[in-house]
mmCIF file of C-alpha atoms in Angstrom:
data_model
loop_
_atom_site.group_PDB
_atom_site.id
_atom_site.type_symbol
_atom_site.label_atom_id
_atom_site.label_comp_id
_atom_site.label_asym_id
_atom_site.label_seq_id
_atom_site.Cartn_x
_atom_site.Cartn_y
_atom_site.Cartn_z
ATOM 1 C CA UNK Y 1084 0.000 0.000 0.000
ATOM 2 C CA UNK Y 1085 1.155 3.321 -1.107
ATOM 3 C CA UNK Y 1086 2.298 5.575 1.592
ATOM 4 C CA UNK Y 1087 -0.466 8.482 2.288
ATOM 5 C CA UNK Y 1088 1.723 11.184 1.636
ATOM 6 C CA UNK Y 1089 1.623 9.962 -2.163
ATOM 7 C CA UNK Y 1090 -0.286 11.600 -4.368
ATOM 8 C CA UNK Y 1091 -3.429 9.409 -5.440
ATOM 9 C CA UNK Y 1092 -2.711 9.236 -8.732
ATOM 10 C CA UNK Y 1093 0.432 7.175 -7.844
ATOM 11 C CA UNK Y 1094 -2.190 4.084 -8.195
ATOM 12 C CA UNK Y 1095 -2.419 0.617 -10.316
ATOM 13 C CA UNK Y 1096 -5.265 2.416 -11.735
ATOM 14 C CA UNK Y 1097 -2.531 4.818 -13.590
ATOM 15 C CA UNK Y 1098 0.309 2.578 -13.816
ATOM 16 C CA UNK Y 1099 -2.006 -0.051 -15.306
ATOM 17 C CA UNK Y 1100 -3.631 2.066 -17.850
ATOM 18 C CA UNK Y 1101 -0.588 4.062 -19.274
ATOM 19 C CA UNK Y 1102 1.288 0.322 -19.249
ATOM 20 C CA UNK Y 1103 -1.473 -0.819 -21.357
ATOM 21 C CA UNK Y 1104 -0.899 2.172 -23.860
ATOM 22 C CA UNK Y 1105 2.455 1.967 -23.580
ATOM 23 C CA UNK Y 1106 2.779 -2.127 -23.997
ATOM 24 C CA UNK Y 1107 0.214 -1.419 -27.387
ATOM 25 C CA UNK Y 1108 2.823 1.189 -28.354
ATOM 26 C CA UNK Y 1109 5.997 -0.697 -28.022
ATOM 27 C CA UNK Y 1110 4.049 -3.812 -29.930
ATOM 28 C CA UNK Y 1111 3.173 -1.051 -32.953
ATOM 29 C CA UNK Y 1112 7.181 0.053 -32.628
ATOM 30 C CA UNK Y 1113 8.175 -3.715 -32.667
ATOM 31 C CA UNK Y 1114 6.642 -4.751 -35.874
ATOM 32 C CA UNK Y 1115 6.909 -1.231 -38.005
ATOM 33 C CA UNK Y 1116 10.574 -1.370 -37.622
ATOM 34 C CA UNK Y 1117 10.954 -4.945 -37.924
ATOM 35 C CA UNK Y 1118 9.435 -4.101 -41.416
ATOM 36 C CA UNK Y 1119 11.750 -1.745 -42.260
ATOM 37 C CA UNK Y 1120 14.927 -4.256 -41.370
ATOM 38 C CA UNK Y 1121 13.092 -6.475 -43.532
ATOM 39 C CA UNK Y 1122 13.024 -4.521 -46.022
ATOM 40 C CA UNK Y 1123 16.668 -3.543 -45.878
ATOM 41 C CA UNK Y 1124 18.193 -6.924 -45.127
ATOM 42 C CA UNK Y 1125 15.976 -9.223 -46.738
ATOM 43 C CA UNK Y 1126 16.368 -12.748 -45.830
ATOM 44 C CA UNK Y 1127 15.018 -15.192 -48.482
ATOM 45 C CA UNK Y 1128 11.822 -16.392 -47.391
ATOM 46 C CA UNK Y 1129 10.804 -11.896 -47.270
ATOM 47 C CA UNK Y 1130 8.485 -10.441 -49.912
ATOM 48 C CA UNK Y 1131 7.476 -6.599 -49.915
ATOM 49 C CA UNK Y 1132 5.208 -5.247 -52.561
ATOM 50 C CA UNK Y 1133 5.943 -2.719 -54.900
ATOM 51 C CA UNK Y 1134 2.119 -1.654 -54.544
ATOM 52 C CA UNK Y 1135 0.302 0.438 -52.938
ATOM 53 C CA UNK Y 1136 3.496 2.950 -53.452
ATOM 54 C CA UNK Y 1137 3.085 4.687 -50.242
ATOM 55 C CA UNK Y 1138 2.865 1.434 -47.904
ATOM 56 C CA UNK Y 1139 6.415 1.985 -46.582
ATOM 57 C CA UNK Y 1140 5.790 6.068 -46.227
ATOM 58 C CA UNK Y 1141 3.253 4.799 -43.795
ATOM 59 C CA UNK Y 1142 4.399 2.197 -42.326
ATOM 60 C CA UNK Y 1143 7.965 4.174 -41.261
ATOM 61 C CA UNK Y 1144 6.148 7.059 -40.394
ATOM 62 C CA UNK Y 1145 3.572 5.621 -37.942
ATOM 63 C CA UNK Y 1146 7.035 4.223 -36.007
ATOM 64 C CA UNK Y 1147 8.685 7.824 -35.598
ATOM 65 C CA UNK Y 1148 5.883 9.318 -34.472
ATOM 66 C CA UNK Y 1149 4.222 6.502 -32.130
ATOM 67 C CA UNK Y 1150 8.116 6.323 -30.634
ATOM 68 C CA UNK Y 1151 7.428 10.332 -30.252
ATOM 69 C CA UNK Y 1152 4.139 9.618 -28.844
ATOM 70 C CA UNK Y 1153 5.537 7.225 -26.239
ATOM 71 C CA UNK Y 1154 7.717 9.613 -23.882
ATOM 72 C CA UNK Y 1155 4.992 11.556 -22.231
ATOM 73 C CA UNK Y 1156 3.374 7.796 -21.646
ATOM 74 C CA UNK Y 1157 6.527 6.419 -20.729
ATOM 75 C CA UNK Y 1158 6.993 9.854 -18.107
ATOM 76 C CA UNK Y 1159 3.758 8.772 -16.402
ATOM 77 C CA UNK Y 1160 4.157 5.687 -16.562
ATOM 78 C CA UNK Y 1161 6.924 6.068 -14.446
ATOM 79 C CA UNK Y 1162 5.762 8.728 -12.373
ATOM 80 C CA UNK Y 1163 3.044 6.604 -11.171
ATOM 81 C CA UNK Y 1164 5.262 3.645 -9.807
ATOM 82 C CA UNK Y 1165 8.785 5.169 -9.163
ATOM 83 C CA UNK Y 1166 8.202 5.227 -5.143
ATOM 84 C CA UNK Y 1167 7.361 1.277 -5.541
ATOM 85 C CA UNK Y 1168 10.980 1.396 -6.698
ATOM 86 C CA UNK Y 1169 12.458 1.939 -3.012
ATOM 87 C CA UNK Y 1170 10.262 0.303 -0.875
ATOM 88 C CA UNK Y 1171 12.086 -2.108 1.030
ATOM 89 C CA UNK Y 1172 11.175 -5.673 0.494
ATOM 90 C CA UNK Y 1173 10.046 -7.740 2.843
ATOM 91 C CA UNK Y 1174 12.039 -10.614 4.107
ATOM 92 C CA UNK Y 1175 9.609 -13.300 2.853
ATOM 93 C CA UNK Y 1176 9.318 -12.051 -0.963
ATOM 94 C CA UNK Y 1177 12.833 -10.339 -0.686
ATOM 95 C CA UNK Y 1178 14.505 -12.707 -4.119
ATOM 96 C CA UNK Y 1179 10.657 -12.342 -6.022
ATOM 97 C CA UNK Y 1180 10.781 -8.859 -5.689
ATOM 98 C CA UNK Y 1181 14.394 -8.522 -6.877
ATOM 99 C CA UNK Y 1182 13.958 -10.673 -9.858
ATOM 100 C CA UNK Y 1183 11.224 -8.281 -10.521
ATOM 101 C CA UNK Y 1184 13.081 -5.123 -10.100
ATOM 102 C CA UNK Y 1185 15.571 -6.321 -12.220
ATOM 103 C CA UNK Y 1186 13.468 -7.153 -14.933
ATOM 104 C CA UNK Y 1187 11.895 -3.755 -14.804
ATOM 105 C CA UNK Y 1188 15.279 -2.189 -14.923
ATOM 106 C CA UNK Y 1189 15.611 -4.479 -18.145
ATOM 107 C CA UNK Y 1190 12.777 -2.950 -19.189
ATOM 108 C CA UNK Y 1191 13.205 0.980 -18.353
ATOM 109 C CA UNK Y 1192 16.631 0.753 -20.314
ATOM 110 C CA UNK Y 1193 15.498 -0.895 -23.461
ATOM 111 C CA UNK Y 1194 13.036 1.231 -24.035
ATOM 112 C CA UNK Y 1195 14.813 4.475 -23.211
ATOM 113 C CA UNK Y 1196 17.511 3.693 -25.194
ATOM 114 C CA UNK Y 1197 15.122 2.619 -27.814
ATOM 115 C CA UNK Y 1198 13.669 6.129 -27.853
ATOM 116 C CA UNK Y 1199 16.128 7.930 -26.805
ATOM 117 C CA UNK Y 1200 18.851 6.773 -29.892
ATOM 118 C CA UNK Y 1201 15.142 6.931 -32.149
ATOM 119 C CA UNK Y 1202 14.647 9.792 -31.736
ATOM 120 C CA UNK Y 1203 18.523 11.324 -31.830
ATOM 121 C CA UNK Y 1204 18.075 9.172 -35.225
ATOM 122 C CA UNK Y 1205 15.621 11.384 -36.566
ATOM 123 C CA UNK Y 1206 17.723 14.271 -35.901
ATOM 124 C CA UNK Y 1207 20.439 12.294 -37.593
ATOM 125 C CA UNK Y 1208 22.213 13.360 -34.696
ATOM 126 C CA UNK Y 1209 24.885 10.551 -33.330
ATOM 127 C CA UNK Y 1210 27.023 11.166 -30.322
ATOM 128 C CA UNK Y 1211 27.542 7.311 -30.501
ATOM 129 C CA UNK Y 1212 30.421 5.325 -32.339
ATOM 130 C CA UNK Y 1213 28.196 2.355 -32.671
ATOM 131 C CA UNK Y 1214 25.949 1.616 -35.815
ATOM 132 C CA UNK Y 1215 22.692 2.674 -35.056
ATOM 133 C CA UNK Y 1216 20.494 0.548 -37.585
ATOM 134 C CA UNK Y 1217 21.637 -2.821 -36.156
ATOM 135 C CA UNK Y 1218 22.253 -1.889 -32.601
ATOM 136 C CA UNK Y 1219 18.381 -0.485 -32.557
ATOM 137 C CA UNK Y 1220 17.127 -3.430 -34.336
ATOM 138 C CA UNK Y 1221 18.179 -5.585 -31.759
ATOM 139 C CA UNK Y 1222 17.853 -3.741 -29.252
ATOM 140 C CA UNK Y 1223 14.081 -4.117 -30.326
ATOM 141 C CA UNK Y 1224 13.922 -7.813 -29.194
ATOM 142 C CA UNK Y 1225 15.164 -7.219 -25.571
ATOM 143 C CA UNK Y 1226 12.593 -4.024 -25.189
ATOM 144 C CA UNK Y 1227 9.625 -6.201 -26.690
ATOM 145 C CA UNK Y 1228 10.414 -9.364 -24.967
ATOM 146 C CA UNK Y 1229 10.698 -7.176 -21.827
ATOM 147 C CA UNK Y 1230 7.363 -6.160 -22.314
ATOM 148 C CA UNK Y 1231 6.024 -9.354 -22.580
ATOM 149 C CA UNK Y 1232 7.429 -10.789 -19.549
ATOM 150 C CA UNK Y 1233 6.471 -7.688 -17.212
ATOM 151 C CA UNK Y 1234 2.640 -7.694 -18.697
ATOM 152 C CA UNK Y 1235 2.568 -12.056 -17.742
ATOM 153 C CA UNK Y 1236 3.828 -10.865 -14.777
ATOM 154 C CA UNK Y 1237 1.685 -8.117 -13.892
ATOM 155 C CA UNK Y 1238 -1.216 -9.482 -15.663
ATOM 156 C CA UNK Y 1239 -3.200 -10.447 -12.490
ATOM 157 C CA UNK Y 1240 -2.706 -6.500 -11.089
ATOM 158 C CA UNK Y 1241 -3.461 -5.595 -14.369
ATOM 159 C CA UNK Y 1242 -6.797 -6.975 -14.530
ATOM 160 C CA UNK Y 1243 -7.994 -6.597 -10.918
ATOM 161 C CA UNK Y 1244 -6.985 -3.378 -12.130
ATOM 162 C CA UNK Y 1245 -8.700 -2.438 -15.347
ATOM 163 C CA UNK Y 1246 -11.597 -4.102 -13.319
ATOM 164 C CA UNK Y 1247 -12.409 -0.824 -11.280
ATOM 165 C CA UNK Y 1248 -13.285 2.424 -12.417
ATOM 166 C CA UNK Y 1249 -10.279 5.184 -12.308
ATOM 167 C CA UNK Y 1250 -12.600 7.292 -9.361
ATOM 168 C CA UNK Y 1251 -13.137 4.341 -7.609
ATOM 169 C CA UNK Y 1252 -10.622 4.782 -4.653
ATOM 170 C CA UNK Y 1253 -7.973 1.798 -3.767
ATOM 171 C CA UNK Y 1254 -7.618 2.867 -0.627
ATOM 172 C CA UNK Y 1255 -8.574 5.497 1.782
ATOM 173 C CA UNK Y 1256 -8.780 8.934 -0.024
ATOM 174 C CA UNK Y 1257 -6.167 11.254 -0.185
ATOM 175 C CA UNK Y 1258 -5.368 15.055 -1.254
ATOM 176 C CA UNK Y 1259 -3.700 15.881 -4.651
ATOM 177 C CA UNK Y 1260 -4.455 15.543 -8.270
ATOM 178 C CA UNK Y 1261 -6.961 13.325 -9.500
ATOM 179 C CA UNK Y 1262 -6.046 10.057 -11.537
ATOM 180 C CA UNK Y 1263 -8.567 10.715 -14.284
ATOM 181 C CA UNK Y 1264 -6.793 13.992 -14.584
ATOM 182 C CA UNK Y 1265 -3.522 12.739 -14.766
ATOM 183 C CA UNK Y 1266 -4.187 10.113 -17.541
ATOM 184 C CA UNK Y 1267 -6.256 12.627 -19.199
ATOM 185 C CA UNK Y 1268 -2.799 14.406 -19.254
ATOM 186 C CA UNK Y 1269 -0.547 11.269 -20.669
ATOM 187 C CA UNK Y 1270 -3.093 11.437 -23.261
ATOM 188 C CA UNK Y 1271 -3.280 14.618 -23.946
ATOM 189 C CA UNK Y 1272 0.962 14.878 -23.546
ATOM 190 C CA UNK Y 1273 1.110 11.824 -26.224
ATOM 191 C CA UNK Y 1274 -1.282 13.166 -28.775
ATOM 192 C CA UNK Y 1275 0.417 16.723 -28.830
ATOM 193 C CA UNK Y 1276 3.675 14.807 -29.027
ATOM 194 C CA UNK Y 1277 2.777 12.943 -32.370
ATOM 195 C CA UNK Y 1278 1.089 15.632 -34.013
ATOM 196 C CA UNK Y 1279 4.323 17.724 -33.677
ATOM 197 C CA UNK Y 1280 6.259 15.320 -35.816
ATOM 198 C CA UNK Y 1281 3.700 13.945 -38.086
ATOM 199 C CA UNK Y 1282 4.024 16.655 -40.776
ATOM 200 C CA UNK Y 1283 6.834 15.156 -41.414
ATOM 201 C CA UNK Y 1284 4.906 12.214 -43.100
ATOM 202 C CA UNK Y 1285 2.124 13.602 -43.363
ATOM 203 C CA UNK Y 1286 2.282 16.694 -45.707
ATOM 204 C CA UNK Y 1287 -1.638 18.280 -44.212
ATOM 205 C CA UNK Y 1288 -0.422 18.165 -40.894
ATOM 206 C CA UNK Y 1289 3.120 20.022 -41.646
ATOM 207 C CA UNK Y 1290 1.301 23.366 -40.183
ATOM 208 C CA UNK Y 1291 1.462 21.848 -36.746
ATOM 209 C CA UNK Y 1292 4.675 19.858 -36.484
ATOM 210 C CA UNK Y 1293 6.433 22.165 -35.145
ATOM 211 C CA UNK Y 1294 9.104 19.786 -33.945
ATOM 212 C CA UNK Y 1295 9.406 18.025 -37.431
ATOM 213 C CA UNK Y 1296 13.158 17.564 -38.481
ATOM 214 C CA UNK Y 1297 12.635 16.937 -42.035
ATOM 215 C CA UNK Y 1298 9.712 20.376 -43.273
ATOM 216 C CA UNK Y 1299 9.338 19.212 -47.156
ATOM 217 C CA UNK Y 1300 11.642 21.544 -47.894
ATOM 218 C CA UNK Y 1301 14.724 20.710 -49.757
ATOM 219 C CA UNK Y 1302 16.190 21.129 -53.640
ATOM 220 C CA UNK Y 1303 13.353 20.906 -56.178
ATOM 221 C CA UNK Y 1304 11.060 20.183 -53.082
ATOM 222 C CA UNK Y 1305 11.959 16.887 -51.705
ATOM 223 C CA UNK Y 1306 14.665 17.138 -48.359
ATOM 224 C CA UNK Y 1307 17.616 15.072 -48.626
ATOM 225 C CA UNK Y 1308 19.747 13.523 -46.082
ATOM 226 C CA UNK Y 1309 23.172 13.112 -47.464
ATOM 227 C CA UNK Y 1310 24.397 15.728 -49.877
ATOM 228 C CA UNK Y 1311 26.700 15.628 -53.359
ATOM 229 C CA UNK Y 1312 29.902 17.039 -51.427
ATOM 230 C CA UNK Y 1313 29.535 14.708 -48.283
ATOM 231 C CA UNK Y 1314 28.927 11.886 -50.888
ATOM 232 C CA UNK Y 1315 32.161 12.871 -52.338
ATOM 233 C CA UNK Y 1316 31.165 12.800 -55.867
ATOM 234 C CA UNK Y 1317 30.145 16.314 -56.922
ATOM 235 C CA UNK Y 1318 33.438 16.188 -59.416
ATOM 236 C CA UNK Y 1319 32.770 12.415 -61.294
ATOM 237 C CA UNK Y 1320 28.757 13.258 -61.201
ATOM 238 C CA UNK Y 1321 29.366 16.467 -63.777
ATOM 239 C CA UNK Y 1322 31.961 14.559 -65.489
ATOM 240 C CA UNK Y 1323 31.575 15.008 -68.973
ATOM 241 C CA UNK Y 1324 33.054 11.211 -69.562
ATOM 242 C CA UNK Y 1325 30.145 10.151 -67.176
ATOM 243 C CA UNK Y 1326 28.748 6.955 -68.656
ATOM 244 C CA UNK Y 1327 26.358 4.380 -66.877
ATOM 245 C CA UNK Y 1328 27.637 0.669 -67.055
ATOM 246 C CA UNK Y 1329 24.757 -1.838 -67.361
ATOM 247 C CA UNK Y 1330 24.949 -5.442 -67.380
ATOM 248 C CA UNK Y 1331 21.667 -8.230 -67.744
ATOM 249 C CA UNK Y 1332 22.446 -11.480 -69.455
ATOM 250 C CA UNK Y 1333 25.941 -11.590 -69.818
ATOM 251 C CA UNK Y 1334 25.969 -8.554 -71.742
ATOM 252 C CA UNK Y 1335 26.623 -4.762 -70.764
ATOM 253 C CA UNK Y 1336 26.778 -1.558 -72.160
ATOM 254 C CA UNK Y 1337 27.310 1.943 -71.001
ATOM 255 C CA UNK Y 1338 25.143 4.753 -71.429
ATOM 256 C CA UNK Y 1339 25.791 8.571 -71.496
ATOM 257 C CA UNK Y 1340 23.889 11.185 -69.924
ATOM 258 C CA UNK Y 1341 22.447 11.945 -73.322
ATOM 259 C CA UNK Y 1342 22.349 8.554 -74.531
ATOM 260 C CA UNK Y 1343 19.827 8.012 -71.524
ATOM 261 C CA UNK Y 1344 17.636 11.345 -72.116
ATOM 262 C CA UNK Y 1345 17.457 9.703 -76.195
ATOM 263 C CA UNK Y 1346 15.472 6.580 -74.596
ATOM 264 C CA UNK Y 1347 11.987 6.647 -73.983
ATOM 265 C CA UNK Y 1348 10.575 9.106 -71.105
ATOM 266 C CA UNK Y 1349 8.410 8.009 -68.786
ATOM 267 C CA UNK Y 1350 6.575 9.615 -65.698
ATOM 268 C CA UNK Y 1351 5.994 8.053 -61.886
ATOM 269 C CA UNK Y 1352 4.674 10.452 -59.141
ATOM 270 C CA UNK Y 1353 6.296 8.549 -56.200
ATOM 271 C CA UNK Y 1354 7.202 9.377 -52.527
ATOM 272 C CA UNK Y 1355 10.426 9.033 -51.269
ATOM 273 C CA UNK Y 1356 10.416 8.212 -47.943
ATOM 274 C CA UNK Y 1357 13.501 7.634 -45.463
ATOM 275 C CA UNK Y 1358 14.205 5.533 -42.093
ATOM 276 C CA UNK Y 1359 14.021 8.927 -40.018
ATOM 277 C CA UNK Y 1360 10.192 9.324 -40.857
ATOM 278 C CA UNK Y 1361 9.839 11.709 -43.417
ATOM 279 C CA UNK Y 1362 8.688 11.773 -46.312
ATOM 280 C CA UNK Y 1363 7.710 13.811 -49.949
ATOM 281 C CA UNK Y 1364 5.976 12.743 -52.797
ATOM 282 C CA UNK Y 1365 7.849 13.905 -55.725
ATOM 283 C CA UNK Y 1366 7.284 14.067 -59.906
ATOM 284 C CA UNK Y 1367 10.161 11.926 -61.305
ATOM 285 C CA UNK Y 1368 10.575 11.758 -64.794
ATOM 286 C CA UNK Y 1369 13.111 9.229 -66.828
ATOM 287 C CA UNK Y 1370 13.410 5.683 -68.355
ATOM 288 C CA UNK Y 1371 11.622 2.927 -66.829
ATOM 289 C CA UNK Y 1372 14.267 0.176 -65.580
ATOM 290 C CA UNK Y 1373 12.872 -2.662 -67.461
ATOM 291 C CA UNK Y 1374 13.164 -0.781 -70.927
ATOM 292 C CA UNK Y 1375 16.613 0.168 -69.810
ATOM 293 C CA UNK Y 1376 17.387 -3.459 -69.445
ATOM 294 C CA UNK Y 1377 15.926 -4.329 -72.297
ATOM 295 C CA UNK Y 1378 18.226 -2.656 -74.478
ATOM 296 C CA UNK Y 1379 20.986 -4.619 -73.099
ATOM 297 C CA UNK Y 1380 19.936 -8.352 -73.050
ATOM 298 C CA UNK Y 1381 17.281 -10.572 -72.083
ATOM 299 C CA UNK Y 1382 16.250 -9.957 -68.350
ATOM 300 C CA UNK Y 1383 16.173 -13.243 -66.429
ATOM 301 C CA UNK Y 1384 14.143 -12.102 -63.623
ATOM 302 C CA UNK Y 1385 16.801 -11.993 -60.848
ATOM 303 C CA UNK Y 1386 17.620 -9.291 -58.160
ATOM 304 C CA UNK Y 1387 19.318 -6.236 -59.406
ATOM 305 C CA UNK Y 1388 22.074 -4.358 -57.832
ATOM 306 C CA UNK Y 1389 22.731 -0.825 -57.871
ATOM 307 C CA UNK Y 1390 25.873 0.964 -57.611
ATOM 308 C CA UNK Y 1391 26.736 4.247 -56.732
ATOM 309 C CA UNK Y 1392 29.697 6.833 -57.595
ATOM 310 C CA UNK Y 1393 29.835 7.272 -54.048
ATOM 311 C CA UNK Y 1394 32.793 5.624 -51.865
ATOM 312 C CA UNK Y 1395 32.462 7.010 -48.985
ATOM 313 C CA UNK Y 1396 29.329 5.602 -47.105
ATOM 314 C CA UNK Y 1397 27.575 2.404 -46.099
ATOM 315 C CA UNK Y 1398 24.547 2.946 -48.679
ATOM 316 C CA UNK Y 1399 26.906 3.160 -52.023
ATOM 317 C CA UNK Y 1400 24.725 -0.102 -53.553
ATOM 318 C CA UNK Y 1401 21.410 -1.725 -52.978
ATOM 319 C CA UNK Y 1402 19.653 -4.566 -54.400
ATOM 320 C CA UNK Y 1403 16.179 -4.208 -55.731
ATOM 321 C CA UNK Y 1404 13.835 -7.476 -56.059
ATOM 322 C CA UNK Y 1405 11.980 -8.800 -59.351
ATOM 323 C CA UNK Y 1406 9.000 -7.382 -58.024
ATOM 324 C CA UNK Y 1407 10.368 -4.358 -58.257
ATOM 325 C CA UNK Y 1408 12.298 -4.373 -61.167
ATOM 326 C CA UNK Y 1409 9.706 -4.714 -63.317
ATOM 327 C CA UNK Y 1410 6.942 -2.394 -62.361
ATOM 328 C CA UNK Y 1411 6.256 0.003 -64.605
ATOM 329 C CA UNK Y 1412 6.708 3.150 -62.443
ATOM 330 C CA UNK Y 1413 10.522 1.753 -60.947
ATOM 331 C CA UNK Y 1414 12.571 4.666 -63.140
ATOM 332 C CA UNK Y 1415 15.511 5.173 -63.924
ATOM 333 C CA UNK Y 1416 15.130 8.822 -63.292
ATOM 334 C CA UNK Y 1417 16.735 12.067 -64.724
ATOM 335 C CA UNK Y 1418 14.389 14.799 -63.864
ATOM 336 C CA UNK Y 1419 12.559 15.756 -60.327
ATOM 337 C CA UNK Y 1420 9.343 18.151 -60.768
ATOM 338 C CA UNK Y 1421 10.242 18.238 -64.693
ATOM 339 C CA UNK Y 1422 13.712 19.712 -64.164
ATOM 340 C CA UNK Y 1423 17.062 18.224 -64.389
ATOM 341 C CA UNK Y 1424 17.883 16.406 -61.005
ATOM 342 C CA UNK Y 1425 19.638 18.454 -58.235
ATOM 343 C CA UNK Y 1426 22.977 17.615 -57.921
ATOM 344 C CA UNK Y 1427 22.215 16.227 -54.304
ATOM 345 C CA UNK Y 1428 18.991 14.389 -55.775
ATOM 346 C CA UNK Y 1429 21.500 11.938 -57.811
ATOM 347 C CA UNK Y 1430 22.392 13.864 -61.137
ATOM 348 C CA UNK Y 1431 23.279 12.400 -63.479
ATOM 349 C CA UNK Y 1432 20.801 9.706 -62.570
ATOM 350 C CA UNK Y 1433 19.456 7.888 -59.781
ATOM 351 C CA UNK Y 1434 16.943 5.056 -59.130
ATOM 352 C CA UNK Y 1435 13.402 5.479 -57.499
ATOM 353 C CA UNK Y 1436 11.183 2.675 -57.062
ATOM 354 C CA UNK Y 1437 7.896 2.049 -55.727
ATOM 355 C CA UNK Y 1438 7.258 1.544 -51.641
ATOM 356 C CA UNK Y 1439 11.228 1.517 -50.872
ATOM 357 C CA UNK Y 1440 13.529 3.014 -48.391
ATOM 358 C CA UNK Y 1441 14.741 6.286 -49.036
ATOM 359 C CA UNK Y 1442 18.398 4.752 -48.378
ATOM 360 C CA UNK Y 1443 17.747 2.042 -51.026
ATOM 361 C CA UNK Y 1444 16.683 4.490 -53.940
ATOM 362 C CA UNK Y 1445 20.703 4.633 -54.485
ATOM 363 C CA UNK Y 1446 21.882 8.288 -56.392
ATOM 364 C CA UNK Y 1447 24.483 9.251 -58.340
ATOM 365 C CA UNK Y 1448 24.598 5.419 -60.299
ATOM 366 C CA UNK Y 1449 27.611 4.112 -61.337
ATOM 367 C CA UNK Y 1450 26.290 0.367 -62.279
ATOM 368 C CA UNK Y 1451 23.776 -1.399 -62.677
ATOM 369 C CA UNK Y 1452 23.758 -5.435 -63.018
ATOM 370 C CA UNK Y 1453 21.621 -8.608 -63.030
ATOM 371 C CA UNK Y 1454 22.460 -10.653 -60.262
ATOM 372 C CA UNK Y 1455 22.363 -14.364 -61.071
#
């Protein structure tokens, strides 16, 4: 029983009902991003779709700003129980109750490092020297499985409860804020939280993200996260001996710049749409990839890689599925709202598919090749 110089809001009515929120929240956070490392590091039994285009733009965004949404929770949430934290144990129960502290501490720091790294992510700020992506990915499986095993072992409080009314009292009443008014609050806190990042995804609500990283705004429209000069390859992009290598069959051929722009031109109104949650929809223009093929050799229907001019970083190549490969709006693409491409949107030419990973849609190509 809680001490009654605690506030009454310091109940299992509160803990229980922001743990709820928060354990649905963690679950939404546990299978968007497992999506996304999917999607990035397929394994072979993994399909994604090419269609409906903007699957992934929701998808990603709904984990950003539910992970937002979570720290007001997560602040109650703790609010609620902390004092439970240094109650003494009693003798009987004393190795029970530390096995349970300890698995809350589990807990606590998988999830605040979780959001904590998330959300420096989105900032694609990293005072860290290990690599986020895979460190956060499985860091995911201790936070989740954490989660799990506090809710089975908590379930019984849970219940009894979720069983009462919040204004029914657990014990004799005290002075102080009022629990309905404090998880009116965590509601309130988490809804105000999302909506300031959502523009980010979602363009109608840009007027009230006020905390959105990533605005729209950017060259020709569309932000960008890694520029031509930090790429390293603002010299061999305007080369004029620039020529794109393409092999399928056990053929290749190079292409120039202008050799490209002589092919057919197609259109694809596409978003591109990145790990840190935002996202634009943009007007690409350029040759569709399975034309381009075409006029090398036979495609056989395998994965194809792309390579980039760039050296420098960890996305210089990605590998894009049959699926893929052979929808009609996957471009090859040399214009962005019906101008040339920005120098830091991949000029000469860069790759855009359908319902990928702005880190896959690799700019600046060097190569492209049939995989066997």
């Amino acid at each position: 029983m809680l001490s009654g110089r605690l506030s009454p809001a310091r109940s299992t009515a509160v803990a229980a009902r922001t743990g709820i929120a928060l354990g649905v929240g963690i679950t939404i956070l546990f299978v968007t991003g497992l999506i996304s490392h999917l999607i990035q590091h397929p394994p072979d039994w993994f399909w994604w779709p090419a269609h409906p285009v903007w699957l992934y733009r929701v998808t990603q965004g709904v984990h950003v700003t539910v992970g937002v949404m979570m720290i007001p929770l997560l602040l109650v949430k703790l609010w609620s129980v902390y004092p439970r934290f240094f109650a003494k144990p009693s003798v009987r129960r004393a190795l029970p109750e530390a096995l349970e502290r300890a698995s809350v501490a589990v807990l606590l720091g998988a999830v605040l490092f979780q959001i904590v790294t998330g959300l420096f992510n989105t900032a694609q700020f990293y005072p860290w020297k290990f690599f986020f992506t895979t460190t956060h990915h499985a860091m995911a499986y201790v936070a989740f499985g954490a989660v799990v095993v506090h809710l089975a072992v908590k379930l019984p409080v849970v219940r009894q409860a979720l069983s009462r009314p919040v204004s029914e009292p657990e014990e004799a009443p005290r002075a102080g804020v009022s629990r309905r008014a404090v998880l009116a609050a965590a509601g309130l806190g988490a809804v105000v939280a999302g909506l300031a990042v959502a523009g980010q995804s979602a363009p109608f609500l840009r007027w009230v993200s006020l905390l959105a990283p990533r605005s729209g705004q950017g060259p020709q429209g569309v932000p960008i996260n890694r520029t031509a000069a930090a790429a390293a390859v603002t010299e061999t992009a305007r080369s004029p001996h620039y020529a794109l290598s393409v092999k399928v069959g056990g053929r290749e051929r190079s292409f120039s710049r202008a050799d490209l722009e002589a092919l057919p031109q197609y259109d694809s109104v596409l978003p591109i749409a990145c790990v840190e949650g935002w996202s634009a929809t943009g007007h690409w223009s350029g040759v569709r990839l399975r034309d381009l093929l075409a006029q090398v050799g036979e495609y056989g229907g395998g994965d194809v890689r792309f390579v980039s001019l760039e050296t420098t970083g960890i996305y210089g190549s990605s590998v894009l599925p049959h699926t893929h490969v052979v929808d009609a709006s996957t471009l090859i693409a040399l214009r962005l709202g019906g101008e040339d491409l920005a120098l830091d949107h991949g000029y000469p030419c860069r790759l855009i598919a359908p319902n990928r990973p702005g880190v896959l849609q690799t700019k600046w190509l060097k190569s492209i090749e049939e995989l066997s």
